[in-house]
């Protein structure tokens, strides 16, 4: 009995020593735990559906070119950058599902996207809860930086307030006698916010302005006939629109036979829309945009045009430009922070001077809104390009149209944001 007891105690003691060693050999201790040699993971959230499809395709190209350049030069802090792409199908439930998968299973370090303001708002609650920083380079509802502000969100695309304020001023200068207006915008977050900002600004500029009719087609609408005829029946002096992408292409083709463009009209006539319309793009019609190459042909932009054309065989639009800027802004903040730790990167990004393809801008510390420029112009043919571009281009610095800080704080009091 005594020998048996000694043997049992000895076996137990050896087991306590050997089992952890064997377990360690069977399962590497670093599995699932990021190290300084692991890649920095970027979750790219896209909406490959409806009017957003063409924007996400080219936006992703801009992001990939930035990452290719960064990795070719040694990455960020010596670490390679990886992109993991997810499609929301422009549906809120799918967006939330894919976002959680990126955060919980893929363990991404940062997020860039999406296109839809609706899916962006839905995701903001989720990634903020998990304390993952997201940069928006396409979706631009002001609600993300103001009404529902989160410190884990940064916007490098002019928001709906900035954009509508700038393009309303342009429309007013082009048609200074206009007093009667109609609007047409997609019936979801972006369209509603953009048109509300237009109404506020035009009534400030023209105190006796009348809004005769507001049309709200659903995103992805196929037949705009009823909206076109309803607007024309009102005989407005000018029409403001927040239609974009494939929806604006369809609307333009359907409206032209009615003589619709004899009335001053402004909409998001950027490169993808102009290229898709080809000869059908209505010359003399006003456009607004966010930074396609012909809107801001500075040396840095034109160098990017050459790189983009060699890599993708096409001209870059604002969506490629903004995603490219977003990735380099993130790189600058990480290098300033000397870490990928979220809170440190956010702190480094606030107020950081940055020069992108659209010139210099900063991320306002108060609400994380970038002081990025807005652009407006008039559609015209140019023999240098296989598509129409703009003339009379105006670049409006973000500082001139960003919502005043005191106004932001007033809204926060109403929505319960604590900053």
PDB file of C-alpha atoms in Angstrom, residues 33-42 67-82 107-110 327 331 334-335 338-341 345:
ATOM      1  CA  UNK A  33      -3.804  36.468 -30.368  1.00  0.00           C
ATOM      2  CA  UNK A  34      -2.488  39.292 -32.605  1.00  0.00           C
ATOM      3  CA  UNK A  35       1.260  39.862 -32.556  1.00  0.00           C
ATOM      4  CA  UNK A  36       3.502  42.621 -33.871  1.00  0.00           C
ATOM      5  CA  UNK A  37       4.112  40.488 -36.989  1.00  0.00           C
ATOM      6  CA  UNK A  38       0.456  39.864 -37.835  1.00  0.00           C
ATOM      7  CA  UNK A  39      -1.140  41.956 -40.597  1.00  0.00           C
ATOM      8  CA  UNK A  40      -3.281  44.963 -39.808  1.00  0.00           C
ATOM      9  CA  UNK A  41      -6.771  43.942 -40.881  1.00  0.00           C
ATOM     10  CA  UNK A  42      -9.106  46.418 -42.575  1.00  0.00           C
ATOM     11  CA  UNK A  67      -2.913  49.237 -49.651  1.00  0.00           C
ATOM     12  CA  UNK A  68      -0.758  47.897 -52.493  1.00  0.00           C
ATOM     13  CA  UNK A  69       1.415  51.008 -52.327  1.00  0.00           C
ATOM     14  CA  UNK A  70       1.672  50.864 -48.542  1.00  0.00           C
ATOM     15  CA  UNK A  71       2.595  47.170 -48.492  1.00  0.00           C
ATOM     16  CA  UNK A  72       5.177  47.679 -51.244  1.00  0.00           C
ATOM     17  CA  UNK A  73       6.918  50.166 -48.943  1.00  0.00           C
ATOM     18  CA  UNK A  74       6.953  47.899 -45.895  1.00  0.00           C
ATOM     19  CA  UNK A  75       3.434  48.292 -44.565  1.00  0.00           C
ATOM     20  CA  UNK A  76       2.520  50.297 -41.476  1.00  0.00           C
ATOM     21  CA  UNK A  77       4.823  50.029 -38.442  1.00  0.00           C
ATOM     22  CA  UNK A  78       6.455  47.154 -40.297  1.00  0.00           C
ATOM     23  CA  UNK A  79       3.188  45.235 -40.606  1.00  0.00           C
ATOM     24  CA  UNK A  80       1.421  44.258 -43.802  1.00  0.00           C
ATOM     25  CA  UNK A  81      -2.121  45.544 -44.391  1.00  0.00           C
ATOM     26  CA  UNK A  82      -4.876  43.111 -45.383  1.00  0.00           C
ATOM     27  CA  UNK A 107     -11.021  40.323 -35.702  1.00  0.00           C
ATOM     28  CA  UNK A 108     -10.445  43.340 -37.955  1.00  0.00           C
ATOM     29  CA  UNK A 109      -8.559  46.267 -36.491  1.00  0.00           C
ATOM     30  CA  UNK A 110     -10.355  49.013 -38.437  1.00  0.00           C
ATOM     31  CA  UNK A 327      -6.443  54.605 -46.046  1.00  0.00           C
ATOM     32  CA  UNK A 331      -1.796  55.179 -41.925  1.00  0.00           C
ATOM     33  CA  UNK A 334      -1.281  54.914 -36.757  1.00  0.00           C
ATOM     34  CA  UNK A 335       2.259  56.109 -37.400  1.00  0.00           C
ATOM     35  CA  UNK A 338       3.029  54.348 -32.960  1.00  0.00           C
ATOM     36  CA  UNK A 339       0.413  51.669 -32.279  1.00  0.00           C
ATOM     37  CA  UNK A 340      -2.809  50.236 -33.706  1.00  0.00           C
ATOM     38  CA  UNK A 341      -4.543  50.539 -30.339  1.00  0.00           C
ATOM     39  CA  UNK A 345      -5.222  56.079 -33.115  1.00  0.00           C
TER      40      UNK A 345
END
